[in-house]
Coordinates of C-alpha atoms in Angstrom, one line a residue:
Chain A
M24 CA 80.2 100.0 227.4
I25 CA 80.5 100.7 231.2
I26 CA 80.1 97.1 232.1
S27 CA 82.8 96.0 229.8
K28 CA 85.0 98.7 231.2
I29 CA 84.4 97.5 234.8
F30 CA 84.9 93.9 233.6
K31 CA 88.2 94.9 232.0
S32 CA 89.5 96.7 235.1
T33 CA 88.4 93.9 237.3
M34 CA 90.3 91.5 235.2
I35 CA 93.4 93.7 235.3
V36 CA 93.2 93.9 239.1
L37 CA 92.7 90.1 239.3
L38 CA 95.6 89.4 237.1
A39 CA 97.8 91.8 239.0
C40 CA 96.8 90.1 242.2
L41 CA 97.7 86.7 240.8
V42 CA 101.1 87.9 239.5
L43 CA 101.9 89.6 242.8
T44 CA 100.8 86.6 244.9
A45 CA 102.9 84.3 242.8
C46 CA 106.0 86.5 243.3
A47 CA 105.5 86.9 247.0
T48 CA 105.1 83.1 247.5
K49 CA 108.1 82.4 245.4
K50 CA 110.3 84.8 247.4
K51 CA 109.1 83.4 250.7
V52 CA 109.9 79.8 249.7
D53 CA 113.3 80.9 248.5
A54 CA 114.1 82.8 251.7
G55 CA 113.0 79.8 253.8
N56 CA 115.2 77.4 251.9
E57 CA 118.2 79.6 251.8
M58 CA 118.3 80.7 255.5
D59 CA 118.7 78.9 258.7
G60 CA 117.6 81.3 261.4
D61 CA 119.1 84.4 259.7
V62 CA 122.3 82.7 258.5
Y63 CA 122.4 82.4 254.7
T64 CA 122.7 78.8 253.6
G65 CA 122.2 79.1 249.8
K66 CA 124.6 78.9 246.9
D67 CA 123.8 82.3 245.2
T68 CA 126.9 84.6 245.3
V69 CA 129.2 81.8 246.5
G70 CA 132.4 81.4 244.5
Y71 CA 134.8 78.5 244.6
L72 CA 138.5 78.4 245.4
A73 CA 138.7 75.0 243.8
D74 CA 136.3 72.3 242.9
G75 CA 134.0 71.8 245.9
V76 CA 135.8 74.5 248.1
P77 CA 133.4 77.4 248.7
D78 CA 135.1 80.8 249.2
R79 CA 132.8 82.2 251.9
V80 CA 131.1 81.7 255.2
F81 CA 128.0 83.5 256.5
F82 CA 127.0 84.9 259.9
A83 CA 124.0 85.7 262.0
T84 CA 123.1 89.3 262.6
N85 CA 125.7 91.0 264.9
E86 CA 127.4 87.7 265.4
S87 CA 130.9 86.4 264.5
A88 CA 130.4 82.8 265.7
L89 CA 130.9 80.1 263.0
T90 CA 128.0 77.8 262.2
T91 CA 128.5 74.0 261.6
A92 CA 128.2 74.7 257.9
S93 CA 130.8 77.5 258.1
S94 CA 133.2 75.2 260.0
E95 CA 132.9 72.6 257.3
T96 CA 133.6 75.2 254.5
L97 CA 136.7 76.4 256.4
R98 CA 137.8 72.8 256.9
L99 CA 137.6 72.4 253.1
Q100 CA 139.5 75.6 252.6
S101 CA 142.2 74.5 255.0
E102 CA 142.7 71.2 253.0
W103 CA 143.0 73.3 249.8
L104 CA 145.5 75.6 251.5
R105 CA 147.5 72.6 252.7
A106 CA 147.6 71.1 249.3
N107 CA 148.7 74.4 247.8
S108 CA 151.3 75.6 250.3
N109 CA 152.5 78.5 248.1
I110 CA 149.1 80.2 248.1
T111 CA 148.4 83.1 250.4
V112 CA 145.0 84.5 251.1
V113 CA 143.2 87.6 252.5
L114 CA 140.1 87.1 254.5
E115 CA 137.6 89.9 253.8
G116 CA 135.1 90.5 256.6
H117 CA 131.8 92.2 255.8
A118 CA 128.6 93.3 257.6
D119 CA 125.1 94.1 256.4
E120 CA 123.7 97.6 256.1
R121 CA 121.7 97.5 259.3
G122 CA 124.3 98.8 261.6
T123 CA 126.4 101.9 262.2
R124 CA 129.4 102.3 260.0
E125 CA 132.1 102.3 262.6
Y126 CA 130.7 99.3 264.6
N127 CA 130.4 97.4 261.3
L128 CA 134.0 98.0 260.5
A129 CA 134.9 96.4 263.8
L130 CA 132.4 93.6 263.3
G131 CA 133.8 92.8 259.8
D132 CA 137.3 92.6 261.3
R133 CA 136.0 90.2 264.0
R134 CA 134.3 88.0 261.4
A135 CA 137.4 87.8 259.3
N136 CA 139.5 86.9 262.3
A137 CA 137.0 84.2 263.4
A138 CA 137.5 82.5 260.0
K139 CA 141.3 83.1 260.2
D140 CA 141.5 81.6 263.7
Y141 CA 139.6 78.5 262.6
L142 CA 141.9 78.0 259.5
M143 CA 144.8 78.2 261.9
T144 CA 143.5 75.4 264.0
F145 CA 144.1 73.2 261.0
G146 CA 147.8 74.2 261.0
I147 CA 147.6 76.9 258.4
S148 CA 150.3 79.5 259.2
A149 CA 149.1 83.0 260.2
D150 CA 151.8 84.3 257.7
R151 CA 149.6 83.1 254.9
I152 CA 146.4 84.7 256.0
S153 CA 145.9 88.5 256.1
V154 CA 142.6 90.1 257.1
I155 CA 140.7 93.2 256.0
S156 CA 137.4 94.5 257.0
Y157 CA 135.1 96.4 254.7
G158 CA 132.3 96.8 257.2
K159 CA 129.1 97.5 255.3
E160 CA 130.9 99.2 252.4
R161 CA 130.9 96.3 249.9
P162 CA 127.6 94.5 249.9
I163 CA 127.3 91.7 247.3
D164 CA 123.5 92.1 247.2
S165 CA 122.0 95.6 247.2
A166 CA 118.4 94.8 248.1
S167 CA 117.1 95.9 251.5
T168 CA 115.7 92.5 252.4
P169 CA 116.5 90.0 255.2
L170 CA 117.7 87.5 252.5
S171 CA 120.1 90.1 250.9
W172 CA 121.4 91.1 254.3
S173 CA 122.1 87.5 255.1
K174 CA 124.3 87.2 251.9
N175 CA 126.2 90.3 252.9
R176 CA 127.1 89.1 256.4
R177 CA 130.1 87.2 255.3
A178 CA 133.8 86.4 255.4
V179 CA 135.3 85.7 252.0
T180 CA 138.6 84.0 251.4
V181 CA 140.4 85.6 248.4
K182 CA 143.7 84.4 246.8
T183 CA 146.4 87.1 246.9
N184 CA 149.0 85.4 244.7
Chain B
M23 CA 135.1 156.4 258.2
K24 CA 138.4 155.1 257.1
K25 CA 139.9 155.4 260.5
Y26 CA 137.6 152.5 261.6
I27 CA 139.1 150.1 259.2
K28 CA 142.0 148.0 260.1
K29 CA 143.2 145.7 257.4
I30 CA 144.4 142.2 258.2
S31 CA 145.0 140.2 255.0
L32 CA 142.2 137.8 254.3
I33 CA 141.1 137.7 257.9
L34 CA 137.9 139.5 258.7
L35 CA 138.1 142.2 261.3
F36 CA 135.1 143.3 263.2
L37 CA 134.5 146.7 264.6
I38 CA 131.6 146.5 266.9
L39 CA 130.1 149.9 267.2
P40 CA 128.5 150.7 270.6
F41 CA 124.8 150.0 270.8
K42 CA 122.2 150.1 273.6
A43 CA 120.9 146.8 274.5
F44 CA 117.3 146.9 275.6
A45 CA 115.5 145.3 272.8
L46 CA 112.0 143.9 273.1
I47 CA 112.7 141.1 270.7
E48 CA 114.1 137.9 272.2
I49 CA 113.9 134.4 270.8
D50 CA 114.0 131.3 273.0
I51 CA 115.7 128.5 271.0
T52 CA 115.4 125.9 273.7
R53 CA 112.0 124.8 272.6
G54 CA 110.3 124.1 269.3
N55 CA 109.6 127.4 267.6
L56 CA 106.3 127.2 265.7
D57 CA 105.9 130.9 265.4
P58 CA 109.1 132.1 263.7
L59 CA 110.0 135.8 264.1
P60 CA 108.9 138.0 261.1
V61 CA 112.0 139.7 259.9
A62 CA 112.6 142.1 256.9
V63 CA 115.9 141.7 255.2
S64 CA 116.4 144.8 253.1
P65 CA 118.7 144.4 250.2
L66 CA 122.2 145.8 251.0
S67 CA 122.4 149.1 249.2
I68 CA 125.3 149.6 246.7
D69 CA 126.4 152.6 244.8
D70 CA 126.7 152.5 241.0
N71 CA 130.5 152.7 241.0
S72 CA 130.9 149.9 243.5
K73 CA 128.4 147.8 241.6
I74 CA 130.4 148.1 238.4
N75 CA 133.6 147.2 240.2
F76 CA 132.2 144.1 241.9
E77 CA 130.6 142.9 238.7
K78 CA 134.0 143.1 237.0
I79 CA 135.8 141.2 239.8
L80 CA 133.2 138.7 240.8
N81 CA 131.1 138.2 237.7
T82 CA 128.1 138.5 239.8
E83 CA 125.3 141.0 239.3
N84 CA 124.4 143.2 242.3
I85 CA 126.0 141.3 245.2
G86 CA 124.1 143.6 247.5
S87 CA 120.9 141.8 246.9
E88 CA 122.7 138.4 246.6
I89 CA 124.1 138.8 250.1
S90 CA 120.7 139.7 251.5
T91 CA 119.3 136.6 249.9
I92 CA 122.0 134.5 251.7
V93 CA 121.0 136.1 255.0
E94 CA 117.3 135.4 254.2
N95 CA 117.9 131.8 253.3
N96 CA 120.0 131.2 256.4
L97 CA 117.5 132.8 258.7
R98 CA 114.6 130.8 257.1
A99 CA 116.5 127.5 257.4
S100 CA 117.1 128.1 261.1
G101 CA 113.3 127.7 261.5
I102 CA 113.2 130.5 264.1
F103 CA 112.9 133.4 261.7
N104 CA 110.4 134.2 259.0
P105 CA 112.0 136.5 256.3
L106 CA 109.2 138.6 254.7
N107 CA 108.6 139.0 251.0
K108 CA 110.6 141.9 249.6
D109 CA 107.8 142.9 247.3
A110 CA 106.0 144.4 250.3
F111 CA 109.0 146.6 251.3
L112 CA 108.1 150.3 251.0
Q113 CA 111.4 152.0 251.9
A114 CA 114.4 152.1 249.5
P115 CA 117.4 150.1 250.9
D116 CA 119.8 153.1 251.1
I117 CA 117.3 155.3 253.0
A118 CA 116.2 152.4 255.3
H119 CA 119.8 151.9 256.3
L120 CA 120.1 155.5 257.4
K121 CA 116.8 155.9 259.1
P122 CA 114.0 153.4 258.8
R123 CA 110.4 154.6 258.8
F124 CA 109.4 152.1 261.5
E125 CA 105.6 152.7 260.8
D126 CA 106.2 151.2 257.3
W127 CA 108.0 148.1 258.6
N128 CA 105.4 147.7 261.3
L129 CA 102.7 147.8 258.7
I130 CA 104.1 144.7 257.0
K131 CA 104.4 143.0 260.5
A132 CA 108.2 143.0 260.5
Q133 CA 109.5 142.8 264.1
A134 CA 113.1 143.0 263.1
L135 CA 114.7 144.8 260.2
I136 CA 118.2 144.2 258.7
T137 CA 119.7 147.0 256.6
G138 CA 123.1 147.4 255.1
K139 CA 125.4 149.0 252.6
I140 CA 128.4 147.7 250.7
T141 CA 131.1 149.7 249.0
Y142 CA 134.1 149.0 246.8
D143 CA 137.1 150.3 248.7
E144 CA 140.5 150.0 247.0
G145 CA 140.0 146.5 245.9
K146 CA 138.3 145.5 249.1
L147 CA 134.7 144.8 250.0
R148 CA 133.5 147.1 252.8
V149 CA 130.3 146.1 254.6
E150 CA 128.1 148.0 257.0
F151 CA 124.9 146.5 258.5
R152 CA 122.4 147.3 261.1
L153 CA 119.7 145.4 263.0
W154 CA 116.7 147.3 264.1
D155 CA 114.0 146.5 266.6
V156 CA 110.9 147.7 264.7
L157 CA 108.5 147.7 267.7
A158 CA 110.9 149.6 269.9
G159 CA 112.0 151.8 267.0
K160 CA 115.7 151.3 267.9
E161 CA 118.9 150.2 266.4
I162 CA 120.1 147.1 268.4
L163 CA 123.2 146.1 266.5
A164 CA 125.6 147.8 264.1
L165 CA 128.7 146.4 262.5
A166 CA 131.2 147.3 259.8
F167 CA 134.1 145.3 258.4
T168 CA 136.2 144.9 255.2
T169 CA 137.2 141.7 253.5
A170 CA 138.4 140.4 250.2
P171 CA 135.6 140.6 247.5
N172 CA 135.7 136.8 246.8
N173 CA 134.6 136.3 250.5
W174 CA 131.3 137.8 249.6
R175 CA 129.2 134.8 250.4
R176 CA 130.8 134.6 253.8
V177 CA 129.7 138.2 254.4
G178 CA 126.1 137.0 254.2
H179 CA 126.9 134.2 256.7
I180 CA 128.6 136.6 259.1
I181 CA 125.7 139.0 259.1
S182 CA 123.4 136.0 259.8
D183 CA 125.5 134.8 262.7
K184 CA 125.6 138.3 264.3
V185 CA 121.8 138.7 263.9
Y186 CA 121.2 135.2 265.3
E187 CA 123.5 135.9 268.2
R188 CA 121.9 139.2 269.0
L189 CA 118.4 137.9 269.0
T190 CA 118.9 134.4 270.6
G191 CA 121.8 135.2 273.0
E192 CA 123.8 132.2 271.5
K193 CA 126.5 132.0 268.9
G194 CA 125.4 131.3 265.4
Y195 CA 126.5 128.5 263.0
F196 CA 126.2 130.0 259.5
D197 CA 129.8 131.0 258.8
T198 CA 130.8 127.3 258.9
R199 CA 131.7 124.5 256.5
I200 CA 130.7 120.8 256.3
I201 CA 133.0 118.0 255.4
Y202 CA 131.3 114.9 254.1
V203 CA 131.7 111.8 251.9
A204 CA 130.3 112.3 248.4
E205 CA 128.9 109.1 247.0
E206 CA 128.3 107.8 243.4
G207 CA 127.6 104.6 241.6
P208 CA 125.8 101.3 242.4
K209 CA 125.5 100.2 246.1
T210 CA 127.8 97.2 245.5
Q211 CA 130.6 99.4 244.1
R212 CA 130.1 102.7 245.6
I213 CA 132.7 105.4 244.8
K214 CA 133.4 107.7 247.7
K215 CA 135.2 111.0 247.8
L216 CA 135.9 113.5 250.5
A217 CA 134.1 116.7 249.8
I218 CA 133.7 120.1 251.6
M219 CA 131.0 122.8 251.2
D220 CA 129.7 125.8 253.0
Q221 CA 127.0 125.1 255.5
D222 CA 124.4 126.2 252.9
G223 CA 125.7 123.8 250.3
F224 CA 127.6 126.4 248.2
N225 CA 131.3 126.3 247.2
N226 CA 131.3 122.5 247.0
K227 CA 134.8 121.0 246.4
F228 CA 136.0 117.5 246.1
L229 CA 139.1 116.8 248.1
T230 CA 139.9 113.2 246.9
L231 CA 139.5 111.6 243.5
G232 CA 137.6 108.5 244.5
N233 CA 140.4 106.1 243.7
E234 CA 140.2 104.6 247.2
L235 CA 137.4 104.2 249.7
V236 CA 137.2 107.1 252.2
L237 CA 135.0 107.3 255.3
T238 CA 134.1 109.3 258.4
P239 CA 135.9 112.6 257.9
R240 CA 135.9 114.9 261.0
F241 CA 137.0 118.5 261.5
N242 CA 139.6 119.6 263.9
P243 CA 137.6 122.1 266.0
T244 CA 140.5 124.6 266.1
S245 CA 142.0 124.5 262.6
Q246 CA 141.4 123.5 259.0
M247 CA 142.6 120.0 259.6
V248 CA 140.5 116.9 259.0
T249 CA 141.0 113.3 260.1
Y250 CA 139.4 110.4 258.2
L251 CA 139.6 106.8 257.3
S252 CA 141.1 105.9 253.9
Y253 CA 141.6 102.5 252.2
F254 CA 144.7 103.8 250.4
K255 CA 146.6 100.8 249.0
N256 CA 143.9 98.7 250.5
L257 CA 145.2 99.3 254.0
P258 CA 142.4 101.0 256.1
R259 CA 144.1 103.6 258.2
V260 CA 143.3 106.9 259.9
Y261 CA 144.7 109.9 258.0
L262 CA 145.2 113.5 258.7
L263 CA 144.5 116.1 255.9
D264 CA 145.4 119.7 255.9
I265 CA 142.6 121.3 253.8
A266 CA 144.7 124.5 253.1
T267 CA 147.7 122.7 251.7
G268 CA 146.3 119.3 250.7
T269 CA 149.0 117.5 252.6
Q270 CA 148.0 114.0 253.9
E271 CA 149.7 111.7 256.4
V272 CA 148.9 108.4 258.2
V273 CA 148.2 108.8 261.9
G274 CA 150.4 106.5 263.9
D275 CA 152.2 103.3 262.9
F276 CA 149.7 100.6 263.5
P277 CA 150.0 97.0 262.1
G278 CA 146.3 96.8 261.3
M279 CA 143.1 98.8 260.8
T280 CA 142.7 102.1 262.6
F281 CA 139.3 103.7 262.3
A282 CA 136.6 105.9 263.9
P283 CA 138.9 109.0 264.4
R284 CA 137.9 112.2 266.1
F285 CA 139.9 115.2 267.4
S286 CA 140.0 116.3 271.0
P287 CA 138.3 119.6 271.6
D288 CA 141.7 121.4 271.8
G289 CA 142.6 119.9 268.4
K290 CA 145.9 118.5 269.7
K291 CA 145.0 114.8 269.9
I292 CA 143.2 112.2 267.8
I293 CA 141.2 109.5 269.5
M294 CA 140.4 106.4 267.5
S295 CA 140.0 102.6 267.3
F296 CA 142.6 100.1 266.4
A297 CA 141.5 96.5 265.4
K298 CA 143.7 93.6 266.2
D299 CA 142.9 89.9 266.2
G300 CA 139.2 90.7 266.1
Q301 CA 139.3 93.0 269.1
S302 CA 138.9 96.7 268.7
D303 CA 140.3 99.1 271.4
I304 CA 140.5 102.8 271.8
Y305 CA 143.8 104.7 271.5
V306 CA 144.8 108.4 271.7
M307 CA 147.6 109.9 269.7
D308 CA 149.1 113.3 270.7
L309 CA 149.7 115.2 267.5
E310 CA 152.6 117.2 268.9
N311 CA 154.9 114.4 270.2
R312 CA 153.2 111.6 268.3
I313 CA 153.0 109.5 271.5
V314 CA 150.2 106.8 271.3
E315 CA 148.4 105.8 274.4
R316 CA 146.1 102.8 274.7
I317 CA 142.9 103.7 276.6
T318 CA 140.8 100.5 276.6
N319 CA 141.8 96.8 276.6
H320 CA 138.8 94.5 276.4
P321 CA 138.0 91.6 274.2
S322 CA 134.9 93.4 273.0
I323 CA 134.5 96.0 270.2
D324 CA 135.3 99.5 271.6
T325 CA 134.8 102.2 269.0
S326 CA 133.3 105.6 268.1
P327 CA 135.1 107.5 270.9
S328 CA 134.3 111.2 271.5
F329 CA 135.8 113.5 274.1
S330 CA 133.8 115.7 276.5
P331 CA 134.5 119.5 275.8
D332 CA 136.7 119.7 279.0
E333 CA 138.5 116.5 277.8
K334 CA 138.0 114.9 281.2
Y335 CA 135.8 112.1 279.8
V336 CA 135.3 110.0 276.7
T337 CA 132.1 108.5 275.5
F338 CA 132.3 105.4 273.3
N339 CA 130.5 102.5 271.8
S340 CA 131.1 99.0 273.1
D341 CA 129.4 95.5 272.9
R342 CA 131.1 94.3 276.1
S343 CA 127.6 93.7 277.6
G344 CA 126.9 91.4 274.7
H345 CA 125.2 94.2 272.6
Q346 CA 126.1 97.6 271.2
Q347 CA 125.7 100.2 274.0
I348 CA 127.1 103.6 275.0
Y349 CA 129.6 104.1 277.7
V350 CA 131.4 107.0 279.4
M351 CA 134.9 106.7 281.0
D352 CA 137.6 109.0 282.4
S353 CA 139.9 110.0 279.5
D354 CA 142.6 107.8 281.0
G355 CA 140.3 104.8 280.6
N356 CA 139.3 104.4 284.3
N357 CA 135.8 104.3 285.7
V358 CA 134.0 102.8 282.6
K359 CA 130.2 103.2 283.0
R360 CA 127.4 102.1 280.8
I361 CA 124.9 104.9 280.2
S362 CA 122.4 103.5 277.6
F363 CA 119.8 101.2 279.1
G364 CA 116.8 101.7 276.8
D365 CA 115.4 99.0 274.5
G366 CA 117.5 98.3 271.4
L367 CA 121.1 99.0 270.3
Y368 CA 123.0 102.2 270.7
G369 CA 125.9 103.6 268.6
T370 CA 127.9 106.6 267.4
P371 CA 127.9 108.6 270.7
V372 CA 129.1 112.2 270.2
W373 CA 129.5 114.8 272.9
S374 CA 127.8 118.2 272.4
P375 CA 130.2 121.1 272.3
R376 CA 128.1 122.6 275.1
G377 CA 128.9 119.5 277.2
D378 CA 125.3 119.0 278.3
L379 CA 124.3 116.1 276.0
I380 CA 125.5 113.1 274.1
A381 CA 123.9 112.5 270.6
F382 CA 123.6 108.9 269.4
T383 CA 122.1 106.5 266.9
K384 CA 119.7 103.9 268.1
L385 CA 118.5 100.8 266.4
H386 CA 115.2 99.4 267.8
Q387 CA 112.7 97.0 266.1
G388 CA 114.0 97.7 262.6
S389 CA 114.1 101.5 262.8
F390 CA 117.0 103.9 263.3
Y391 CA 116.7 106.9 265.5
I392 CA 118.8 109.9 266.2
G393 CA 118.6 110.9 269.8
V394 CA 120.2 112.7 272.7
M395 CA 120.8 111.8 276.4
R396 CA 122.6 113.4 279.3
P397 CA 126.1 112.2 280.0
D398 CA 124.8 110.2 282.9
G399 CA 122.3 108.4 280.6
S400 CA 119.2 110.2 281.9
G401 CA 116.7 112.2 279.8
E402 CA 116.9 110.1 276.6
R403 CA 115.0 111.9 273.9
L404 CA 114.6 110.5 270.3
L405 CA 114.4 113.3 267.7
T406 CA 113.8 111.4 264.5
E407 CA 113.0 107.9 263.2
N408 CA 113.7 106.4 259.8
F409 CA 114.6 103.2 257.8
Y410 CA 118.3 104.0 258.1
Q411 CA 120.1 107.1 259.6
E412 CA 123.1 107.5 261.7
A413 CA 126.3 109.5 262.6
P414 CA 125.0 112.7 264.1
S415 CA 127.4 115.7 264.2
W416 CA 126.8 118.8 266.2
S417 CA 126.6 122.4 265.0
P418 CA 129.3 124.4 266.7
N419 CA 126.6 126.0 269.0
G420 CA 125.3 122.6 270.0
R421 CA 121.7 123.4 268.8
I422 CA 121.5 121.4 265.6
L423 CA 122.5 117.9 264.5
I424 CA 123.5 116.9 261.0
F425 CA 123.4 113.3 260.0
Y426 CA 122.9 111.0 257.0
R427 CA 120.0 108.9 255.9
E428 CA 119.9 106.0 253.4
T429 CA 116.8 104.8 251.6
K430 CA 115.4 101.3 251.5
T431 CA 115.9 99.6 248.2
D432 CA 113.4 97.3 246.4
Q433 CA 113.7 93.6 245.7
E434 CA 116.0 94.3 242.7
G435 CA 118.2 96.5 244.9
D436 CA 117.2 99.6 243.1
G437 CA 116.3 103.0 244.5
F438 CA 119.3 103.6 246.8
S439 CA 120.2 107.0 247.9
A440 CA 122.1 108.6 250.7
K441 CA 121.5 112.2 251.8
L442 CA 122.4 114.7 254.5
W443 CA 119.7 115.9 256.9
S444 CA 119.7 118.2 259.9
I445 CA 117.3 118.5 262.8
D446 CA 117.1 120.9 265.7
L447 CA 117.7 119.7 269.2
T448 CA 114.0 120.5 269.8
G449 CA 113.0 117.7 267.4
Y450 CA 111.6 120.4 265.0
N451 CA 112.9 121.8 261.7
E452 CA 114.0 118.6 260.0
R453 CA 115.7 119.6 256.7
L454 CA 117.3 118.0 253.7
I455 CA 120.7 119.5 252.9
E456 CA 121.1 119.6 249.1
T457 CA 124.3 118.2 247.8
E458 CA 125.6 117.7 244.2
T459 CA 125.9 114.0 244.7
D460 CA 124.7 111.5 247.3
A461 CA 126.3 112.2 250.6
S462 CA 127.1 110.6 254.0
D463 CA 129.2 111.0 257.1
P464 CA 128.9 114.8 257.6
S465 CA 131.0 116.7 260.1
W466 CA 130.4 120.4 261.0
S467 CA 133.3 122.8 261.4
S468 CA 133.6 125.4 264.1
L469 CA 132.8 129.0 263.3
L470 CA 135.3 130.3 260.7
S471 CA 135.4 133.8 262.1
N472 CA 135.1 134.4 265.8

C-alpha cells in the first residue's frame, strides 16, 4: 500500500519534471531564435501593410537606433508609401514595462521619430507621417519576460486613411 | 460656550484654547520607530438628542465612536502610535473627557489619552477634544470647532493631525486627499480613469469616465486644481482640471506631445516636457499670463521636472550622459549639474516639500528601488526594492512617500496588478493603500485645513 503510494507520487513528480523541462527548453529555443541581442526578430505580433511589407520595427532596451532588419522593413514601407501616394500614416512609438512612465513616453516618441526620419530619407513627405508615443501604456504582449518586452519595444506604422 | 464659536460657511475654524506645554511625551519621527507610543482613543461622547439628529442627517450610527475609529486607524497607520484596545478602557467617555482618572489609564499602559465630545448645534456638528499626558497627569492640547455634519470623517482626520503635531512637533498629513489613476482591464488594453480619495481610502470618486487614456495627475499645492496628461482625441497633452467645478482645459498650445506636468510650489506655474522630433525638453507655463518659457534645449530626453520649494532650482531626469540620470539646474535652466552617480538608472526625481531631499526611482540589475538623496547628490538611501515600482510623491510634511507597484506576470501574461503603497522616510512602515480598483500614479494633496 505504502510502497505503491510512494511509487505513485514519484511517478507524478517525474512526469511533472519531464513536462516542466520540456516547456523550459522550448521557450529557451524560441527566445534564442526570435531575438538578436535583445532586439526582437520573430514574426509573432507583426502585421502587414501589404504583401511582404511588415508594419513594425523593434528596438534594443532603452535604444532608438534602427537595426539592419528595421532599416530593411522601413525601406519596404517607403516603397509601399511611394506606390500609394494618397495614404497617410501614424507612427506609434512604444516602450516596454521596465522603465519609468514619463521617460518611456519620451522614449516612445524618440523611437517613432527614428522610424519617421528614416522613411523621410526615401523621399516620403513629413506631411504624410504623424507620430504618437504610447510609452509603456499599450504593450502587445503582457508577459513579464525578456521575449515579451522585446516585442513591446516597437514602432508601428498604422494607416490613418 | 457659544461665544467661542465663529461660523464660516463650510470652512473649519479652529479655536485653540490655551494650554501649558511641558509634556513628558515626545516622539522622534526622524528614525525608525519600532516601539510605537501606546495611546488610548476614548470614543467621543455624544448625547442622545445629538445622536438621533446625526443619525437622521448622516445615516450613520453613533458618529462619536466612528470618528474615534478614524483617529485610531490614522494613528496606527502612521506606525508611531499604538492605539490600545477599547475593551480595556475603564472610564466612560463623557467622564473621561471632563476629568480622566489617570491611574486607570496608566494601568492599561496608555501614555497618551484622547477624549472628546460632539454635539448637534443648530444643524452643525460641534466638536471638542482633549489630549492628555497620562504619566504627567495633564491636559496638553484642547480644541473645539464646528463644521457641516457631512464633514464628519474630516473631523477624525483633523483630530489626528493635531495630535500628531502636538506629539511629534511636525505638521500631520491626515486631512489630505490623494489623486491617482484607477486602472481596470487587461494589461494590453488598460482602461484608466482619474480618481480621488481621502488619504485613508474613503470617499473615493472617479473624475473621468475612462474613454481616453489619462496619466500622471498632480495636485496644485495651493488649491484644488490638478494637472495631468490626457490622450483626449488621441492627442497626448497636459491638462488642467478644477476638481471643484470639473472644468478642464489644455495647458499651452503645443504642436506635439506635452507630458510630465507638475505645479510650482506657489501653484502659479506648471513645469512639464514637450516632445518634438524625438527630443524632449522642459518648459514652464505661467498660469496667470499664459507665457511659456523654454528651460532646456538639448538633443537628449529631458523630463520629470520638479521645482525646489523655494523655486530657485529644478530637478529633472535626462539621458544626456547616455543613460537616464538625475540633474539639478537653476530654474532658468542655467548651471545644469548631474547629481546621481550610483550604479544603475535613475528617474522621477521629486523635491521634498521640506527641501532637504529628492526622492527618486532607481533601476539596477532588474530591480526597482524608491530612494532619496540630498539635492547635491550625497547621502543616497534606498528605502524599498521590488520587481516594479516608481513615481514617489511626498506627504505634505515630507515624512512619507506614496508610490505604485506592479506585479510580475507569468508566461501567459496573467497575474497583473498595480497598487498604491507608502513608506516612511526611515524605510520602515511600508503599507499597502487599499483602493477599489487597481491604482497607479498617486499624488498627495496639501493639508486641506491649515
